[in-house]
Tab-separated table of C-alpha atoms and ligand atoms in Angstrom:
chain	number	residue	atom	x	y	z
A	1072	MET	CA	-2.718	-72.301	-68.260
A	1073	PRO	CA	-2.161	-73.372	-64.681
A	1074	THR	CA	-2.661	-70.646	-62.074
A	1075	TYR	CA	0.683	-71.208	-60.383
A	1076	GLU	CA	4.016	-71.712	-62.101
A	1077	LEU	CA	7.482	-72.607	-60.877
A	1078	PRO	CA	9.682	-69.490	-61.010
A	1079	GLU	CA	13.221	-69.723	-62.341
A	1080	LEU	CA	15.999	-69.564	-59.789
A	1081	PRO	CA	17.579	-66.088	-59.945
A	1082	TYR	CA	21.082	-67.676	-59.957
A	1083	ASP	CA	22.773	-70.965	-60.894
A	1084	TYR	CA	22.211	-74.100	-58.826
A	1085	ASP	CA	25.764	-73.984	-57.490
A	1086	ALA	CA	25.808	-70.219	-56.884
A	1087	LEU	CA	25.119	-70.423	-53.151
A	1088	GLU	CA	27.999	-72.800	-52.385
A	1089	PRO	CA	29.493	-73.325	-49.884
A	1090	ALA	CA	26.464	-72.275	-47.791
A	1091	ILE	CA	24.057	-74.498	-49.774
A	1092	ASP	CA	25.369	-77.035	-52.245
A	1093	GLN	CA	24.297	-77.604	-55.823
A	1094	ARG	CA	22.500	-80.933	-55.386
A	1095	ILE	CA	20.304	-79.566	-52.608
A	1096	MET	CA	19.306	-76.643	-54.818
A	1097	GLU	CA	18.548	-78.899	-57.808
A	1098	LEU	CA	16.285	-81.201	-55.834
A	1099	HIS	CA	14.790	-78.453	-53.709
A	1100	HIS	CA	13.813	-76.217	-56.617
A	1101	ASP	CA	13.083	-78.727	-59.387
A	1102	LYS	CA	11.373	-81.434	-57.340
A	1103	HIS	CA	10.103	-80.048	-54.031
A	1104	HIS	CA	9.005	-76.590	-55.141
A	1105	GLN	CA	7.565	-78.041	-58.367
A	1106	GLY	CA	5.562	-80.432	-56.212
A	1107	TYR	CA	3.985	-77.561	-54.282
A	1108	VAL	CA	3.138	-75.737	-57.511
A	1109	ASP	CA	1.518	-78.867	-58.922
A	1110	GLY	CA	-0.308	-79.541	-55.671
A	1111	ALA	CA	-1.741	-76.024	-55.483
A	1112	ASN	CA	-2.942	-76.164	-59.104
A	1113	SER	CA	-4.432	-79.600	-58.520
A	1114	ALA	CA	-6.344	-78.335	-55.488
A	1115	LEU	CA	-7.827	-75.465	-57.502
A	1116	ASP	CA	-8.840	-77.903	-60.265
A	1117	LYS	CA	-10.530	-80.179	-57.727
A	1118	LEU	CA	-12.439	-77.280	-56.210
A	1119	GLU	CA	-13.687	-76.296	-59.661
A	1120	GLU	CA	-14.820	-79.876	-60.235
A	1121	MET	CA	-16.584	-79.919	-56.884
A	1122	ARG	CA	-18.430	-76.710	-57.662
A	1123	GLY	CA	-19.528	-78.317	-60.929
A	1124	SER	CA	-20.554	-81.687	-59.572
A	1125	GLY	CA	-21.897	-80.580	-56.216
A	1126	ASP	CA	-19.981	-83.461	-54.620
A	1127	TRP	CA	-18.172	-81.878	-51.672
A	1128	ALA	CA	-17.171	-85.112	-49.944
A	1129	ASP	CA	-13.459	-84.292	-50.206
A	1130	VAL	CA	-13.701	-80.603	-49.332
A	1131	ARG	CA	-11.729	-80.856	-46.105
A	1132	SER	CA	-8.713	-82.610	-47.622
A	1133	VAL	CA	-8.712	-80.395	-50.709
A	1134	LYS	CA	-8.762	-77.200	-48.656
A	1135	ARG	CA	-5.946	-78.597	-46.520
A	1136	SER	CA	-3.983	-79.408	-49.662
A	1137	LEU	CA	-4.572	-75.912	-51.049
A	1138	ALA	CA	-3.291	-74.239	-47.867
A	1139	PHE	CA	-0.260	-76.522	-47.617
A	1140	ASN	CA	0.810	-76.405	-51.249
A	1141	LEU	CA	0.071	-72.751	-51.931
A	1142	SER	CA	1.903	-71.737	-48.754
A	1143	GLY	CA	4.801	-73.925	-49.869
A	1144	HIS	CA	4.820	-72.176	-53.231
A	1145	VAL	CA	4.781	-68.733	-51.599
A	1146	ASN	CA	7.485	-69.555	-49.062
A	1147	HIS	CA	9.863	-71.043	-51.634
A	1148	THR	CA	9.310	-68.206	-54.106
A	1149	VAL	CA	10.333	-65.723	-51.397
A	1150	PHE	CA	13.147	-67.956	-50.097
A	1151	TRP	CA	14.926	-68.180	-53.484
A	1152	GLU	CA	14.799	-64.414	-53.971
A	1153	ASN	CA	15.956	-63.847	-50.396
A	1154	MET	CA	19.322	-65.388	-51.237
A	1155	HIS	CA	22.160	-64.328	-53.532
A	1156	PRO	CA	25.776	-65.417	-53.985
A	1157	ASP	CA	26.868	-61.853	-53.148
A	1158	GLY	CA	24.623	-61.766	-50.078
A	1159	GLY	CA	25.449	-61.680	-46.415
A	1160	GLY	CA	26.582	-58.845	-44.230
A	1161	GLU	CA	24.058	-56.526	-42.672
A	1162	PRO	CA	21.099	-54.607	-44.035
A	1163	GLY	CA	21.109	-50.846	-44.371
A	1164	GLY	CA	18.530	-48.162	-44.901
A	1165	ASP	CA	14.964	-48.468	-43.695
A	1166	LEU	CA	15.306	-52.157	-42.907
A	1167	ALA	CA	18.213	-51.501	-40.564
A	1168	ASP	CA	16.137	-48.768	-38.922
A	1169	ALA	CA	13.233	-51.194	-38.500
A	1170	PHE	CA	15.518	-53.750	-36.844
A	1171	ASP	CA	16.776	-51.033	-34.500
A	1172	GLU	CA	13.253	-49.956	-33.610
A	1173	HIS	CA	11.563	-53.336	-33.261
A	1174	PHE	CA	14.337	-55.777	-32.330
A	1175	GLY	CA	16.887	-53.610	-30.546
A	1176	GLY	CA	19.246	-53.789	-33.523
A	1177	PHE	CA	20.312	-56.213	-36.245
A	1178	GLU	CA	21.867	-58.673	-33.792
A	1179	GLY	CA	18.634	-58.771	-31.823
A	1180	PHE	CA	16.683	-59.590	-34.949
A	1181	LYS	CA	19.223	-62.182	-36.066
A	1182	GLU	CA	19.077	-63.967	-32.732
A	1183	ASP	CA	15.261	-63.943	-32.696
A	1184	PHE	CA	15.071	-65.313	-36.251
A	1185	SER	CA	17.840	-67.886	-35.762
A	1186	GLN	CA	16.229	-69.240	-32.613
A	1187	ALA	CA	12.862	-69.428	-34.365
A	1188	ALA	CA	14.342	-71.330	-37.335
A	1189	LYS	CA	16.460	-73.687	-35.262
A	1190	GLY	CA	13.587	-74.352	-32.870
A	1191	VAL	CA	10.934	-75.390	-35.388
A	1192	GLU	CA	9.519	-78.733	-34.298
A	1193	GLY	CA	9.695	-80.963	-37.366
A	1194	SER	CA	9.437	-79.261	-40.749
A	1195	GLY	CA	8.920	-75.558	-41.264
A	1196	GLY	CA	10.748	-72.303	-41.520
A	1197	GLY	CA	11.920	-69.185	-39.791
A	1198	MET	CA	9.946	-66.229	-41.126
A	1199	LEU	CA	10.347	-62.485	-40.932
A	1200	VAL	CA	6.901	-61.157	-41.805
A	1201	TYR	CA	5.276	-57.765	-42.066
A	1202	ASP	CA	2.226	-57.631	-39.818
A	1203	HIS	CA	-0.321	-55.361	-41.482
A	1204	ILE	CA	-2.323	-54.854	-38.271
A	1205	ALA	CA	0.551	-53.529	-36.155
A	1206	ASP	CA	2.346	-52.159	-39.235
A	1207	LYS	CA	5.652	-53.627	-38.187
A	1208	PRO	CA	7.913	-56.603	-38.889
A	1209	ILE	CA	7.714	-59.597	-36.556
A	1210	VAL	CA	9.432	-62.994	-36.471
A	1211	ALA	CA	7.272	-66.084	-36.801
A	1212	ALA	CA	8.058	-69.775	-37.165
A	1213	ALA	CA	5.971	-71.771	-39.598
A	1214	GLU	CA	5.348	-75.475	-39.094
A	1215	ASN	CA	5.048	-77.253	-42.418
A	1216	HIS	CA	4.439	-74.208	-44.598
A	1217	GLN	CA	1.311	-72.668	-43.178
A	1218	ASN	CA	0.770	-73.648	-39.556
A	1219	GLN	CA	1.605	-71.164	-36.807
A	1220	HIS	CA	1.906	-68.465	-39.421
A	1221	PRO	CA	0.023	-65.281	-38.502
A	1222	GLN	CA	-2.842	-64.452	-40.827
A	1223	GLY	CA	-2.511	-61.245	-42.734
A	1224	ALA	CA	1.262	-61.116	-42.545
A	1225	THR	CA	3.452	-60.780	-45.625
A	1226	PRO	CA	6.633	-62.890	-45.764
A	1227	LEU	CA	9.791	-60.805	-46.083
A	1228	LEU	CA	12.511	-63.355	-45.278
A	1229	VAL	CA	12.176	-67.127	-45.180
A	1230	CYS	CA	14.685	-69.723	-44.006
A	1231	ASP	CA	13.430	-73.164	-45.001
A	1232	VAL	CA	14.369	-75.692	-42.306
A	1233	TRP	CA	12.694	-78.739	-43.798
A	1234	GLU	CA	15.264	-81.538	-43.866
A	1235	HIS	CA	15.186	-81.403	-47.682
A	1236	ALA	CA	16.723	-77.902	-47.364
A	1237	TYR	CA	19.928	-79.043	-45.668
A	1238	TYR	CA	20.202	-82.751	-44.841
A	1239	LEU	CA	22.290	-83.836	-47.875
A	1240	GLN	CA	24.988	-81.376	-46.821
A	1241	TYR	CA	24.548	-80.775	-43.111
A	1242	GLU	CA	22.936	-84.072	-42.034
A	1243	ASN	CA	21.354	-83.412	-38.634
A	1244	ASN	CA	23.168	-80.120	-38.009
A	1245	ARG	CA	20.321	-77.733	-38.679
A	1246	GLY	CA	21.919	-75.066	-36.516
A	1247	GLU	CA	25.044	-74.952	-38.681
A	1248	TYR	CA	22.868	-74.612	-41.784
A	1249	VAL	CA	20.939	-71.708	-40.247
A	1250	ASP	CA	24.187	-70.012	-39.187
A	1251	ASN	CA	25.536	-70.282	-42.762
A	1252	PHE	CA	22.236	-69.092	-44.258
A	1253	TRP	CA	23.157	-65.562	-43.123
A	1254	ASP	CA	26.144	-65.613	-45.528
A	1255	VAL	CA	23.809	-65.640	-48.539
A	1256	VAL	CA	20.913	-63.410	-47.434
A	1257	ASN	CA	20.121	-60.782	-50.056
A	1258	TRP	CA	19.280	-57.804	-47.848
A	1259	ASP	CA	18.347	-55.655	-50.837
A	1260	ASP	CA	15.567	-58.110	-51.642
A	1261	VAL	CA	14.360	-58.218	-48.027
A	1262	GLU	CA	14.326	-54.415	-47.849
A	1263	GLN	CA	12.362	-54.151	-51.106
A	1264	ARG	CA	9.769	-56.544	-49.700
A	1265	TYR	CA	9.633	-54.525	-46.490
A	1266	MET	CA	9.064	-51.275	-48.380
A	1267	ALA	CA	6.383	-52.842	-50.597
A	1268	ALA	CA	4.587	-54.405	-47.622
A	1269	GLN	CA	4.485	-51.057	-45.836
A	1270	GLN	CA	2.703	-49.549	-48.835
A	1271	ALA	CA	0.207	-52.379	-49.217
A	1272	ASP	CA	-2.166	-51.588	-46.335
A	1273	ALA	CA	-3.444	-55.128	-46.848
A	1274	ILE	CA	-5.650	-55.027	-43.751
A	1275	PRO	CA	-7.118	-51.549	-43.346
A	1276	GLN	CA	-8.477	-50.955	-39.883
A	1277	MET	CA	-11.898	-49.331	-40.060
A	1278	THR	CA	-11.727	-47.065	-37.057
A	1279	GLN	CA	-14.999	-45.252	-36.480
I	413	MN	MN1	11.603	-76.498	-49.001
């Protein structure tokens, strides 16, 4: 059994139209995400072989491949669940309170996140993450899948801005794609991730 497996989409391929069209979703999920799953499993297999053979000549490239592909798998798994055909609107509950406290309101968060996503140089994604050191949500912008992503932060909301995420439909208009992304955000999912991350205490601080 491989360690990582491609999750099913939680809706049909065409369910997010008109924000994201069917063909993008088919290729993105079945080909791109599958590629990251396969790449992450392959990297783990190679590391096992290297431990067995003692030949570590390729260690640098294999570790790079593991970080890239596993981060891609994580980001896409969150990204699919972050969206829903009945999504959009504004969050409520504790997530809305967190946006008020840490971003000056939902619009402040939305602007921060949109600018991060639109401004990624090359391929990457806008990311709302829960920082376990400060115990609060912050906005990051990943390059590729893993670079410029804070260590020890749990992804809550991902907007993939690789060209494969929008180019078939939006061509070079990444900004329009990001603006329409908000119409399909599943705030219930984001809030559940926020609540779970708060409970995790993934990086306990050992104060003396
Ligand atoms: Mn992608």
